[in-house]
Amino acid sequence: MKKLTFLLFALFTALVFTACSGNSQPNDLASISGGLVYRERLALPDDASVTVRLVEMKNMNAPGKVISRQSFVTEGQQVPLHFSLNYDPRQISASHDYVITAQVDVSERLLFITNTVNKVITDTNHTYDPTLMLVRASD
């Protein structure tokens, strides 16, 4: 009787572990990394905040869908600033355009922003390591 109980317990435990292990498959994420630069001779304060987004553009006249976003505080780092955006490739459609946008804020005031279209992933160059030029935001 003890052997049967032990055998049933062992089978139950094995079943539970097998079921749980099927749900823990790692997400297969892709990434885009790149750099942010600007031409002005201006040092960023330690508390400057950087936000980089990967955006799906279905229509240039409408806001795009944000696929991925990274925000960080510069903590004294200066340009070129590096970023890395992870995204789920299952969210990418070969027929859509994807762009990277970036901005730098200081005390919730916009200081620098991208003002050009920076296509990635499905562009003809298959860009995965862009350098984005930021421009000074108007006051």
CSV table of C-alpha atoms in Angstrom, one decimal:
chain,number,residue,atom,x,y,z
A,1,MET,CA,0.0,0.0,0.0
A,2,LYS,CA,2.9,2.4,0.8
A,3,LYS,CA,4.5,1.7,-2.5
A,4,LEU,CA,1.3,2.4,-4.4
A,5,THR,CA,0.8,5.7,-2.5
A,6,PHE,CA,4.4,6.7,-3.1
A,7,LEU,CA,4.0,5.8,-6.8
A,8,LEU,CA,0.8,7.8,-7.2
A,9,PHE,CA,2.4,10.8,-5.3
A,10,ALA,CA,5.5,10.6,-7.6
A,11,LEU,CA,3.4,10.5,-10.7
A,12,PHE,CA,1.3,13.4,-9.5
A,13,THR,CA,4.4,15.5,-8.7
A,14,ALA,CA,5.9,14.7,-12.1
A,15,LEU,CA,2.7,15.7,-13.8
A,16,VAL,CA,2.6,19.0,-12.0
A,17,PHE,CA,6.2,19.8,-12.8
A,18,THR,CA,5.6,18.9,-16.5
A,19,ALA,CA,2.6,21.1,-16.7
A,20,CYS,CA,4.3,24.1,-15.1
A,21,SER,CA,7.4,23.8,-17.2
A,22,GLY,CA,5.4,24.2,-20.4
A,23,ASN,CA,4.2,27.7,-19.3
A,24,SER,CA,7.7,29.0,-18.6
A,25,GLN,CA,9.1,29.2,-22.1
A,26,PRO,CA,11.2,32.3,-22.5
A,27,ASN,CA,9.8,35.1,-24.7
A,28,ASP,CA,11.7,35.4,-27.9
A,29,LEU,CA,12.3,39.1,-28.0
A,30,ALA,CA,14.2,41.0,-30.6
A,31,SER,CA,16.0,44.3,-30.0
A,32,ILE,CA,17.0,47.5,-31.7
A,33,SER,CA,19.9,49.5,-30.2
A,34,GLY,CA,21.4,52.7,-31.3
A,35,GLY,CA,22.6,56.1,-30.3
A,36,LEU,CA,21.3,59.6,-29.7
A,37,VAL,CA,23.3,62.7,-30.6
A,38,TYR,CA,22.8,66.5,-31.0
A,39,ARG,CA,24.9,69.3,-32.5
A,40,GLU,CA,24.6,71.9,-29.7
A,41,ARG,CA,27.5,72.3,-27.4
A,42,LEU,CA,25.4,71.9,-24.3
A,43,ALA,CA,26.0,69.5,-21.4
A,44,LEU,CA,23.0,67.7,-20.1
A,45,PRO,CA,22.2,68.1,-16.4
A,46,ASP,CA,22.4,64.9,-14.3
A,47,ASP,CA,18.6,64.7,-14.0
A,48,ALA,CA,17.9,64.8,-17.8
A,49,SER,CA,15.3,62.2,-18.8
A,50,VAL,CA,15.5,60.3,-22.1
A,51,THR,CA,12.6,58.5,-23.7
A,52,VAL,CA,13.0,56.4,-26.8
A,53,ARG,CA,10.0,54.7,-28.5
A,54,LEU,CA,9.5,52.2,-31.3
A,55,VAL,CA,6.3,53.2,-33.0
A,56,GLU,CA,4.2,51.5,-35.7
A,57,MET,CA,3.1,54.0,-38.3
A,58,LYS,CA,0.0,52.9,-40.2
A,59,ASN,CA,-1.0,56.4,-41.3
A,60,MET,CA,1.3,59.4,-41.3
A,61,ASN,CA,-1.6,61.6,-40.3
A,62,ALA,CA,-2.5,59.7,-37.1
A,63,PRO,CA,-0.5,58.9,-34.0
A,64,GLY,CA,1.2,55.6,-34.1
A,65,LYS,CA,1.0,52.6,-31.9
A,66,VAL,CA,3.9,52.3,-29.4
A,67,ILE,CA,5.5,48.9,-29.7
A,68,SER,CA,8.3,49.4,-27.2
A,69,ARG,CA,9.5,52.2,-24.9
A,70,GLN,CA,12.7,52.8,-22.9
A,71,SER,CA,13.1,55.7,-20.4
A,72,PHE,CA,16.1,56.5,-18.3
A,73,VAL,CA,17.8,59.3,-16.4
A,74,THR,CA,21.2,60.3,-17.9
A,75,GLU,CA,22.9,60.5,-14.4
A,76,GLY,CA,25.7,62.7,-15.9
A,77,GLN,CA,26.1,60.8,-19.1
A,78,GLN,CA,26.6,62.9,-22.2
A,79,VAL,CA,26.0,62.3,-25.9
A,80,PRO,CA,26.2,60.0,-27.6
A,81,LEU,CA,23.6,58.3,-25.4
A,82,HIS,CA,22.9,54.7,-26.1
A,83,PHE,CA,19.5,52.9,-26.1
A,84,SER,CA,18.3,49.4,-26.5
A,85,LEU,CA,14.6,48.6,-27.2
A,86,ASN,CA,13.3,45.1,-26.8
A,87,TYR,CA,10.2,44.2,-28.7
A,88,ASP,CA,8.1,41.2,-29.6
A,89,PRO,CA,8.6,40.3,-33.3
A,90,ARG,CA,5.1,38.9,-33.4
A,91,GLN,CA,3.9,42.5,-33.2
A,92,ILE,CA,5.7,43.4,-36.4
A,93,SER,CA,3.9,43.3,-39.8
A,94,ALA,CA,6.1,43.4,-42.9
A,95,SER,CA,3.5,45.7,-44.6
A,96,HIS,CA,3.8,48.4,-41.9
A,97,ASP,CA,6.4,51.1,-41.2
A,98,TYR,CA,8.2,51.4,-37.9
A,99,VAL,CA,10.0,54.4,-36.6
A,100,ILE,CA,12.2,55.3,-33.6
A,101,THR,CA,11.4,58.6,-31.8
A,102,ALA,CA,13.3,60.1,-29.0
A,103,GLN,CA,13.2,63.0,-26.6
A,104,VAL,CA,15.2,64.5,-23.8
A,105,ASP,CA,13.4,66.3,-21.0
A,106,VAL,CA,14.8,68.3,-18.1
A,107,SER,CA,12.4,69.0,-15.2
A,108,GLU,CA,9.4,68.0,-17.3
A,109,ARG,CA,10.4,70.5,-20.0
A,110,LEU,CA,11.2,69.3,-23.5
A,111,LEU,CA,14.9,70.1,-24.4
A,112,PHE,CA,15.6,67.9,-27.4
A,113,ILE,CA,13.5,65.8,-29.8
A,114,THR,CA,13.8,63.9,-33.1
A,115,ASN,CA,12.3,65.8,-36.0
A,116,THR,CA,13.0,63.4,-38.8
A,117,VAL,CA,11.5,60.0,-39.7
A,118,ASN,CA,13.9,57.3,-38.5
A,119,LYS,CA,12.5,54.1,-40.1
A,120,VAL,CA,13.7,50.7,-38.8
A,121,ILE,CA,13.0,47.0,-39.1
A,122,THR,CA,10.8,46.9,-42.2
A,123,ASP,CA,12.7,49.7,-44.0
A,124,THR,CA,14.6,48.9,-47.2
A,125,ASN,CA,17.9,49.1,-45.3
A,126,HIS,CA,16.7,46.8,-42.5
A,127,THR,CA,18.1,49.3,-40.0
A,128,TYR,CA,18.7,47.8,-36.5
A,129,ASP,CA,21.4,50.2,-35.2
A,130,PRO,CA,20.3,53.8,-35.9
A,131,THR,CA,22.0,57.0,-34.7
A,132,LEU,CA,19.2,59.6,-34.2
A,133,MET,CA,20.0,63.3,-34.5
A,134,LEU,CA,18.1,65.3,-31.9
A,135,VAL,CA,17.3,69.0,-32.4
A,136,ARG,CA,16.7,71.7,-29.8
A,137,ALA,CA,13.0,72.0,-28.9
A,138,SER,CA,11.5,75.5,-29.3
A,139,ASP,CA,10.9,77.4,-26.1
